[in-house]
PDB file of C-alpha atoms and ligand atoms in Angstrom:
ATOM      1  CA  UNK A  21      18.494  -1.137 -15.972  1.00 65.00           C
ATOM      2  CA  UNK A  22      14.664  -0.806 -15.835  1.00 86.00           C
ATOM      3  CA  UNK A  23      12.866   0.425 -12.837  1.00 94.00           C
ATOM      4  CA  UNK A  24      10.960  -2.251 -10.794  1.00 96.00           C
ATOM      5  CA  UNK A  25       7.413  -2.800 -11.693  1.00 97.00           C
ATOM      6  CA  UNK A  26       4.772  -1.865  -9.099  1.00 98.00           C
ATOM      7  CA  UNK A  27       1.111  -2.901  -8.601  1.00 98.00           C
ATOM      8  CA  UNK A  28      -1.146  -0.986  -6.236  1.00 99.00           C
ATOM      9  CA  UNK A  29      -4.020  -2.710  -4.498  1.00 98.00           C
ATOM     10  CA  UNK A  30      -7.064  -0.751  -3.689  1.00 98.00           C
ATOM     11  CA  UNK A  31     -10.510  -1.116  -2.412  1.00 98.00           C
ATOM     12  CA  UNK A  32     -12.128   2.373  -2.835  1.00 98.00           C
ATOM     13  CA  UNK A  33     -11.570   5.895  -4.031  1.00 98.00           C
ATOM     14  CA  UNK A  34      -7.768   5.396  -4.860  1.00 98.00           C
ATOM     15  CA  UNK A  35      -6.330   8.755  -4.021  1.00 98.00           C
ATOM     16  CA  UNK A  36      -3.047   7.324  -2.614  1.00 98.00           C
ATOM     17  CA  UNK A  37      -2.800   5.113  -5.831  1.00 98.00           C
ATOM     18  CA  UNK A  38      -3.306   8.197  -7.960  1.00 98.00           C
ATOM     19  CA  UNK A  39      -0.468   9.957  -5.973  1.00 97.00           C
ATOM     20  CA  UNK A  40       1.986   7.163  -6.791  1.00 98.00           C
ATOM     21  CA  UNK A  41       0.716   7.121 -10.402  1.00 98.00           C
ATOM     22  CA  UNK A  42       1.508  11.057 -10.703  1.00 97.00           C
ATOM     23  CA  UNK A  43       4.822  10.626  -8.974  1.00 96.00           C
ATOM     24  CA  UNK A  44       5.922   7.710 -11.440  1.00 96.00           C
ATOM     25  CA  UNK A  45       5.137   9.731 -14.521  1.00 96.00           C
ATOM     26  CA  UNK A  46       8.207  11.683 -13.669  1.00 94.00           C
ATOM     27  CA  UNK A  47      11.022  10.302 -15.756  1.00 92.00           C
ATOM     28  CA  UNK A  48      13.393  10.249 -12.781  1.00 92.00           C
ATOM     29  CA  UNK A  49      11.126   8.273 -10.476  1.00 95.00           C
ATOM     30  CA  UNK A  50      12.607   4.762  -9.697  1.00 95.00           C
ATOM     31  CA  UNK A  51       9.637   2.705 -10.046  1.00 96.00           C
ATOM     32  CA  UNK A  52       6.688   2.088 -12.665  1.00 98.00           C
ATOM     33  CA  UNK A  53       2.981   1.708 -11.713  1.00 98.00           C
ATOM     34  CA  UNK A  54       2.232  -1.313 -13.948  1.00 98.00           C
ATOM     35  CA  UNK A  55      -0.923  -2.543 -12.524  1.00 98.00           C
ATOM     36  CA  UNK A  56      -3.753  -1.512 -10.234  1.00 99.00           C
ATOM     37  CA  UNK A  57      -6.042  -4.432  -8.618  1.00 98.00           C
ATOM     38  CA  UNK A  58      -9.143  -4.251  -6.567  1.00 98.00           C
ATOM     39  CA  UNK A  59     -10.977  -6.772  -4.762  1.00 98.00           C
ATOM     40  CA  UNK A  60     -14.103  -4.261  -5.329  1.00 98.00           C
ATOM     41  CA  UNK A  61     -15.333  -3.970  -8.939  1.00 98.00           C
ATOM     42  CA  UNK A  62     -16.953  -0.733  -8.369  1.00 98.00           C
ATOM     43  CA  UNK A  63     -13.863   0.849  -6.628  1.00 98.00           C
ATOM     44  CA  UNK A  64     -13.801   4.444  -8.016  1.00 98.00           C
ATOM     45  CA  UNK A  65      -9.975   4.117  -8.174  1.00 98.00           C
ATOM     46  CA  UNK A  66     -10.237   1.568 -11.092  1.00 98.00           C
ATOM     47  CA  UNK A  67     -11.651   4.145 -13.273  1.00 98.00           C
ATOM     48  CA  UNK A  68      -9.217   6.775 -12.270  1.00 98.00           C
ATOM     49  CA  UNK A  69      -6.300   4.334 -12.949  1.00 98.00           C
ATOM     50  CA  UNK A  70      -7.601   3.519 -16.352  1.00 98.00           C
ATOM     51  CA  UNK A  71      -8.246   7.146 -17.356  1.00 98.00           C
ATOM     52  CA  UNK A  72      -4.389   7.693 -16.456  1.00 98.00           C
ATOM     53  CA  UNK A  73      -3.487   4.665 -18.675  1.00 98.00           C
ATOM     54  CA  UNK A  74      -2.823   2.194 -15.969  1.00 98.00           C
ATOM     55  CA  UNK A  75      -3.999  -1.439 -16.639  1.00 98.00           C
ATOM     56  CA  UNK A  76      -6.613  -1.970 -13.859  1.00 98.00           C
ATOM     57  CA  UNK A  77      -8.622  -5.215 -12.920  1.00 98.00           C
ATOM     58  CA  UNK A  78     -10.864  -6.215 -10.284  1.00 98.00           C
ATOM     59  CA  UNK A  79     -10.737  -9.737  -8.625  1.00 98.00           C
ATOM     60  CA  UNK A  80     -14.084  -9.749  -6.741  1.00 98.00           C
ATOM     61  CA  UNK A  81     -13.392 -11.400  -3.461  1.00 97.00           C
ATOM     62  CA  UNK A  82     -17.150 -12.207  -3.182  1.00 96.00           C
ATOM     63  CA  UNK A  83     -16.707 -14.830  -5.923  1.00 94.00           C
ATOM     64  CA  UNK A  84     -14.618 -16.934  -3.335  1.00 95.00           C
ATOM     65  CA  UNK A  85     -16.932 -17.047  -0.611  1.00 92.00           C
ATOM     66  CA  UNK A  86     -14.956 -17.742   2.600  1.00 91.00           C
ATOM     67  CA  UNK A  87     -12.081 -19.098   0.656  1.00 95.00           C
ATOM     68  CA  UNK A  88      -9.573 -15.888   1.487  1.00 95.00           C
ATOM     69  CA  UNK A  89      -6.484 -17.833   0.284  1.00 95.00           C
ATOM     70  CA  UNK A  90      -8.109 -18.874  -3.077  1.00 97.00           C
ATOM     71  CA  UNK A  91      -8.831 -14.993  -3.662  1.00 98.00           C
ATOM     72  CA  UNK A  92      -5.318 -14.221  -2.610  1.00 97.00           C
ATOM     73  CA  UNK A  93      -4.059 -16.818  -5.026  1.00 97.00           C
ATOM     74  CA  UNK A  94      -5.990 -15.077  -7.863  1.00 98.00           C
ATOM     75  CA  UNK A  95      -4.747 -11.873  -6.939  1.00 98.00           C
ATOM     76  CA  UNK A  96      -1.279 -13.362  -6.790  1.00 97.00           C
ATOM     77  CA  UNK A  97      -1.577 -14.936 -10.437  1.00 97.00           C
ATOM     78  CA  UNK A  98      -2.307 -11.450 -11.779  1.00 98.00           C
ATOM     79  CA  UNK A  99       0.604 -10.101  -9.878  1.00 98.00           C
ATOM     80  CA  UNK A 100       3.063 -12.785 -11.382  1.00 97.00           C
ATOM     81  CA  UNK A 101       1.564 -12.458 -14.807  1.00 97.00           C
ATOM     82  CA  UNK A 102       2.142  -8.756 -15.100  1.00 98.00           C
ATOM     83  CA  UNK A 103       6.003  -9.377 -13.778  1.00 97.00           C
ATOM     84  CA  UNK A 104       5.320  -7.424 -10.633  1.00 97.00           C
ATOM     85  CA  UNK A 105       8.164  -6.682  -7.988  1.00 97.00           C
ATOM     86  CA  UNK A 106       6.831  -4.463  -5.490  1.00 97.00           C
ATOM     87  CA  UNK A 107       2.990  -4.274  -4.082  1.00 98.00           C
ATOM     88  CA  UNK A 108       1.774  -1.100  -2.569  1.00 98.00           C
ATOM     89  CA  UNK A 109      -1.323  -1.509  -0.630  1.00 98.00           C
ATOM     90  CA  UNK A 110      -3.359   1.890  -0.719  1.00 98.00           C
ATOM     91  CA  UNK A 111      -6.632   1.609   1.144  1.00 98.00           C
ATOM     92  CA  UNK A 112      -6.842  -2.211   0.490  1.00 98.00           C
ATOM     93  CA  UNK A 113      -9.525  -3.381   2.902  1.00 97.00           C
ATOM     94  CA  UNK A 114      -8.755  -7.109   2.885  1.00 97.00           C
ATOM     95  CA  UNK A 115      -6.930  -8.836   5.947  1.00 95.00           C
ATOM     96  CA  UNK A 116      -4.027 -10.934   4.234  1.00 97.00           C
ATOM     97  CA  UNK A 117      -3.411 -14.497   5.002  1.00 96.00           C
ATOM     98  CA  UNK A 118       0.170 -15.679   5.803  1.00 95.00           C
ATOM     99  CA  UNK A 119       0.160 -16.970   2.227  1.00 95.00           C
ATOM    100  CA  UNK A 120       0.080 -13.482   0.634  1.00 97.00           C
ATOM    101  CA  UNK A 121       2.385 -11.783   3.453  1.00 97.00           C
ATOM    102  CA  UNK A 122       4.885 -14.431   2.826  1.00 95.00           C
ATOM    103  CA  UNK A 123       4.761 -14.406  -0.836  1.00 96.00           C
ATOM    104  CA  UNK A 124       5.539 -10.517  -0.865  1.00 97.00           C
ATOM    105  CA  UNK A 125       7.678 -10.454   2.190  1.00 95.00           C
ATOM    106  CA  UNK A 126      10.089  -7.506   2.047  1.00 93.00           C
ATOM    107  CA  UNK A 127       8.425  -6.456  -1.085  1.00 95.00           C
ATOM    108  CA  UNK A 128       4.899  -5.186   0.175  1.00 97.00           C
ATOM    109  CA  UNK A 129       4.160  -1.588   1.441  1.00 97.00           C
ATOM    110  CA  UNK A 130       1.193  -0.163   3.065  1.00 98.00           C
ATOM    111  CA  UNK A 131       0.062   3.289   4.078  1.00 98.00           C
ATOM    112  CA  UNK A 132      -1.719   3.843   7.265  1.00 98.00           C
ATOM    113  CA  UNK A 133      -3.371   7.018   8.312  1.00 98.00           C
ATOM    114  CA  UNK A 134      -1.940   7.396  11.800  1.00 98.00           C
ATOM    115  CA  UNK A 135       1.683   7.779  13.559  1.00 97.00           C
ATOM    116  CA  UNK A 136       2.000   3.887  14.026  1.00 97.00           C
ATOM    117  CA  UNK A 137       2.445   2.395  16.618  1.00 97.00           C
ATOM    118  CA  UNK A 138      -0.573   4.615  17.701  1.00 98.00           C
ATOM    119  CA  UNK A 139      -3.830   3.763  16.332  1.00 98.00           C
ATOM    120  CA  UNK A 140      -3.543   0.556  14.289  1.00 98.00           C
ATOM    121  CA  UNK A 141      -6.831  -0.373  12.702  1.00 97.00           C
ATOM    122  CA  UNK A 142      -9.894   1.718  11.665  1.00 97.00           C
ATOM    123  CA  UNK A 143     -11.310   5.010  12.484  1.00 98.00           C
ATOM    124  CA  UNK A 144      -7.839   6.455  13.344  1.00 98.00           C
ATOM    125  CA  UNK A 145      -8.647  10.131  12.974  1.00 98.00           C
ATOM    126  CA  UNK A 146     -11.775   9.727  15.391  1.00 98.00           C
ATOM    127  CA  UNK A 147      -9.590   7.875  17.731  1.00 98.00           C
ATOM    128  CA  UNK A 148      -6.944  10.567  17.581  1.00 98.00           C
ATOM    129  CA  UNK A 149      -9.385  13.241  18.410  1.00 98.00           C
ATOM    130  CA  UNK A 150     -10.752  11.101  21.386  1.00 98.00           C
ATOM    131  CA  UNK A 151      -7.386  10.415  22.793  1.00 98.00           C
ATOM    132  CA  UNK A 152      -6.377  14.263  22.628  1.00 98.00           C
ATOM    133  CA  UNK A 153      -3.114  13.754  21.053  1.00 98.00           C
ATOM    134  CA  UNK A 154      -1.593  16.946  19.605  1.00 97.00           C
ATOM    135  CA  UNK A 155       0.266  15.217  16.673  1.00 97.00           C
ATOM    136  CA  UNK A 156      -1.237  12.827  14.273  1.00 97.00           C
ATOM    137  CA  UNK A 157      -0.134  11.620  10.923  1.00 97.00           C
ATOM    138  CA  UNK A 158       0.364   8.690   8.515  1.00 96.00           C
ATOM    139  CA  UNK A 159       2.982   5.844   8.260  1.00 96.00           C
ATOM    140  CA  UNK A 160       4.393   3.800   5.451  1.00 95.00           C
ATOM    141  CA  UNK A 161       5.368   0.442   6.625  1.00 96.00           C
ATOM    142  CA  UNK A 162       6.473  -2.901   5.408  1.00 95.00           C
ATOM    143  CA  UNK A 163       3.733  -5.438   5.419  1.00 97.00           C
ATOM    144  CA  UNK A 164       4.095  -8.407   8.009  1.00 95.00           C
ATOM    145  CA  UNK A 165       1.656 -10.922   9.409  1.00 94.00           C
ATOM    146  CA  UNK A 166       0.407  -8.675  12.184  1.00 94.00           C
ATOM    147  CA  UNK A 167      -1.780  -5.840  10.844  1.00 95.00           C
ATOM    148  CA  UNK A 168      -0.287  -2.541  10.811  1.00 95.00           C
ATOM    149  CA  UNK A 169       2.657  -3.619  12.777  1.00 95.00           C
ATOM    150  CA  UNK A 170       5.523  -4.149   9.927  1.00 94.00           C
ATOM    151  CA  UNK A 171       8.798  -2.186  10.130  1.00 94.00           C
ATOM    152  CA  UNK A 172       8.148   1.542   9.934  1.00 92.00           C
ATOM    153  CA  UNK A 173       9.650   3.043   6.535  1.00 93.00           C
ATOM    154  CA  UNK A 174       8.596   6.607   6.721  1.00 93.00           C
ATOM    155  CA  UNK A 175       6.157   8.870   8.658  1.00 94.00           C
ATOM    156  CA  UNK A 176       4.721  12.364   8.204  1.00 94.00           C
ATOM    157  CA  UNK A 177       3.228  14.402  11.079  1.00 95.00           C
ATOM    158  CA  UNK A 178       0.590  16.833  11.165  1.00 95.00           C
ATOM    159  CA  UNK A 179      -0.919  19.072  14.327  1.00 96.00           C
ATOM    160  CA  UNK A 180      -4.214  18.522  15.656  1.00 97.00           C
ATOM    161  CA  UNK A 181      -6.024  21.790  15.632  1.00 97.00           C
ATOM    162  CA  UNK A 182      -8.698  23.255  18.017  1.00 97.00           C
ATOM    163  CA  UNK A 183     -11.905  22.621  16.427  1.00 98.00           C
ATOM    164  CA  UNK A 184     -10.697  19.662  14.196  1.00 98.00           C
ATOM    165  CA  UNK A 185     -13.250  17.206  13.264  1.00 98.00           C
ATOM    166  CA  UNK A 186     -12.814  13.721  11.849  1.00 98.00           C
ATOM    167  CA  UNK A 187     -12.949  15.138   8.349  1.00 98.00           C
ATOM    168  CA  UNK A 188     -10.705  18.095   8.861  1.00 98.00           C
ATOM    169  CA  UNK A 189      -8.143  16.087  10.527  1.00 98.00           C
ATOM    170  CA  UNK A 190      -8.406  13.468   7.986  1.00 98.00           C
ATOM    171  CA  UNK A 191      -8.032  15.751   5.102  1.00 98.00           C
ATOM    172  CA  UNK A 192      -4.771  17.318   6.555  1.00 97.00           C
ATOM    173  CA  UNK A 193      -3.343  13.790   7.039  1.00 97.00           C
ATOM    174  CA  UNK A 194      -4.412  12.821   3.437  1.00 97.00           C
ATOM    175  CA  UNK A 195      -2.342  15.566   2.061  1.00 96.00           C
ATOM    176  CA  UNK A 196       0.537  14.187   3.535  1.00 96.00           C
ATOM    177  CA  UNK A 197      -0.258  10.575   2.656  1.00 96.00           C
ATOM    178  CA  UNK A 198       0.024  11.703  -1.107  1.00 96.00           C
ATOM    179  CA  UNK A 199       3.450  13.112  -0.513  1.00 95.00           C
ATOM    180  CA  UNK A 200       4.783  10.591   1.867  1.00 95.00           C
ATOM    181  CA  UNK A 201       3.876   7.382  -0.115  1.00 96.00           C
ATOM    182  CA  UNK A 202       5.516   8.337  -3.327  1.00 95.00           C
ATOM    183  CA  UNK A 203       8.616   9.226  -1.492  1.00 94.00           C
ATOM    184  CA  UNK A 204       8.749   6.072   0.560  1.00 94.00           C
ATOM    185  CA  UNK A 205       8.226   4.069  -2.535  1.00 95.00           C
ATOM    186  CA  UNK A 206      11.131   5.924  -4.361  1.00 94.00           C
ATOM    187  CA  UNK A 207      13.222   5.198  -1.449  1.00 92.00           C
ATOM    188  CA  UNK A 208      12.391   1.470  -1.158  1.00 93.00           C
ATOM    189  CA  UNK A 209      12.575   1.067  -4.870  1.00 93.00           C
ATOM    190  CA  UNK A 210      16.085   2.748  -5.284  1.00 89.00           C
ATOM    191  CA  UNK A 211      17.585   1.175  -2.105  1.00 75.00           C
ATOM    192  CA  UNK A 212      16.694  -2.259  -2.256  1.00 52.00           C
ATOM    193  CA  UNK A 213      17.834  -4.855  -4.644  1.00 48.00           C
ATOM    194  CA  UNK A 214      14.768  -6.670  -5.588  1.00 41.00           C
ATOM    195  CA  UNK A 215      14.654 -10.446  -6.553  1.00 42.00           C
ATOM    196  CA  UNK A 216      13.108 -11.226  -9.730  1.00 45.00           C
ATOM    197  CA  UNK A 217       9.533 -12.446  -9.520  1.00 42.00           C
ATOM    198  CA  UNK A 218      10.875 -15.800 -10.719  1.00 45.00           C
ATOM    199  CA  UNK A 219      13.575 -16.121  -8.158  1.00 42.00           C
ATOM    200  CA  UNK A 220      12.139 -17.619  -5.182  1.00 37.00           C
ATOM    201  CA  UNK A 221      15.035 -17.888  -2.909  1.00 36.00           C
ATOM    202  CA  UNK A 222      13.833 -14.563  -1.016  1.00 36.00           C
ATOM    203  CA  UNK A 223      11.070 -16.732   0.500  1.00 35.00           C
ATOM    204  CA  UNK A 224      13.991 -18.759   2.398  1.00 35.00           C
ATOM    205  CA  UNK A 225      16.157 -15.832   2.826  1.00 34.00           C
ATOM    206  CA  UNK A 226      14.298 -12.644   2.995  1.00 36.00           C
ATOM    207  CA  UNK A 227      15.956  -9.374   2.641  1.00 39.00           C
ATOM    208  CA  UNK A 228      15.052  -6.456   4.862  1.00 41.00           C
ATOM    209  CA  UNK A 229      14.106  -3.226   3.254  1.00 37.00           C
ATOM    210  CA  UNK A 230      16.737  -0.765   3.043  1.00 42.00           C
ATOM    211  CA  UNK A 231      14.891   2.094   1.751  1.00 42.00           C
ATOM    212  CA  UNK A 232      15.409   5.616   2.920  1.00 40.00           C
ATOM    213  CA  UNK A 233      13.269   8.835   2.458  1.00 39.00           C
ATOM    214  CA  UNK A 234      15.281  11.581   1.526  1.00 37.00           C
TER     215      UNK A 234
HETATM  216  C1  GRF B 326      -6.079   6.271   3.229  1.00 57.53           C
HETATM  217  O1  GRF B 326      -6.421   7.159   4.397  1.00 57.53           O
HETATM  218  C2  GRF B 326      -5.025   5.158   3.716  1.00 57.53           C
HETATM  219  O2  GRF B 326      -4.220   5.757   4.525  1.00 57.53           O
HETATM  220  C3  GRF B 326      -5.686   4.057   4.236  1.00 57.53           C
HETATM  221  O3  GRF B 326      -7.036   4.069   3.665  1.00 57.53           O
HETATM  222  C4  GRF B 326      -7.312   5.403   3.016  1.00 57.53           C
HETATM  223  C5  GRF B 326      -7.415   5.006   1.498  1.00 57.53           C
HETATM  224  O4  GRF B 326      -7.787   6.295   0.718  1.00 57.53           O
HETATM  225  N1  GRF B 326      -5.143   2.758   4.316  1.00 57.53           N
HETATM  226  P1  GRF B 326      -7.613   6.391  -0.716  1.00 57.53           P
HETATM  227  O5  GRF B 326      -8.435   5.183  -1.327  1.00 57.53           O
HETATM  228  O6  GRF B 326      -6.193   6.111  -1.145  1.00 57.53           O
HETATM  229  O7  GRF B 326      -8.070   7.702  -1.106  1.00 57.53           O
END
């Protein structure tokens, strides 16, 4: 049995994407990174992916004006053309419409730099510092229609230390992201029976994630 084909969607530097690529290079990793896509042609992660031998393409959202769904349809066409079975969002800075969320229901993961449900949205490290929390961290969750609200698959916590800045705290969290995301993808990919991309019945009868982090 071949391992599920994964696409990683990025908008910027792509450090989480590269953590997935590196993990998936291990022969025992139960998923393969088959494609990297970006809405931003100048995303630094595209070159990193290519240098690592991964097919990487940009589908520039600016060519679609306000037609958010048309852009998603173009992304989706790439995913289908490459036989993708799991999508990992990794710093993908586009709000998804119900079209995309439903098309990948139960097969799309995201990593978020906070311990959800605390601090959904942007500027999570600054908000954690302002709130005075003593623990902060990151979450991998399944993507649903509401942003940063899908079922939590895995979390990692870090302490907030005296004198922390947004940058020092963000760097501490990012180190954990790079460990957590591959572990969560591995758990999801090995614990879940994925319908083939051509098998559309999952739309009518979505399967929940059964992944576990070892
Ligand atoms: C990460 O902090 C991730 O949690 C958030 O966006 C950032 C992306 O960073 N969703 P990178 O592009 O993976 O380096």
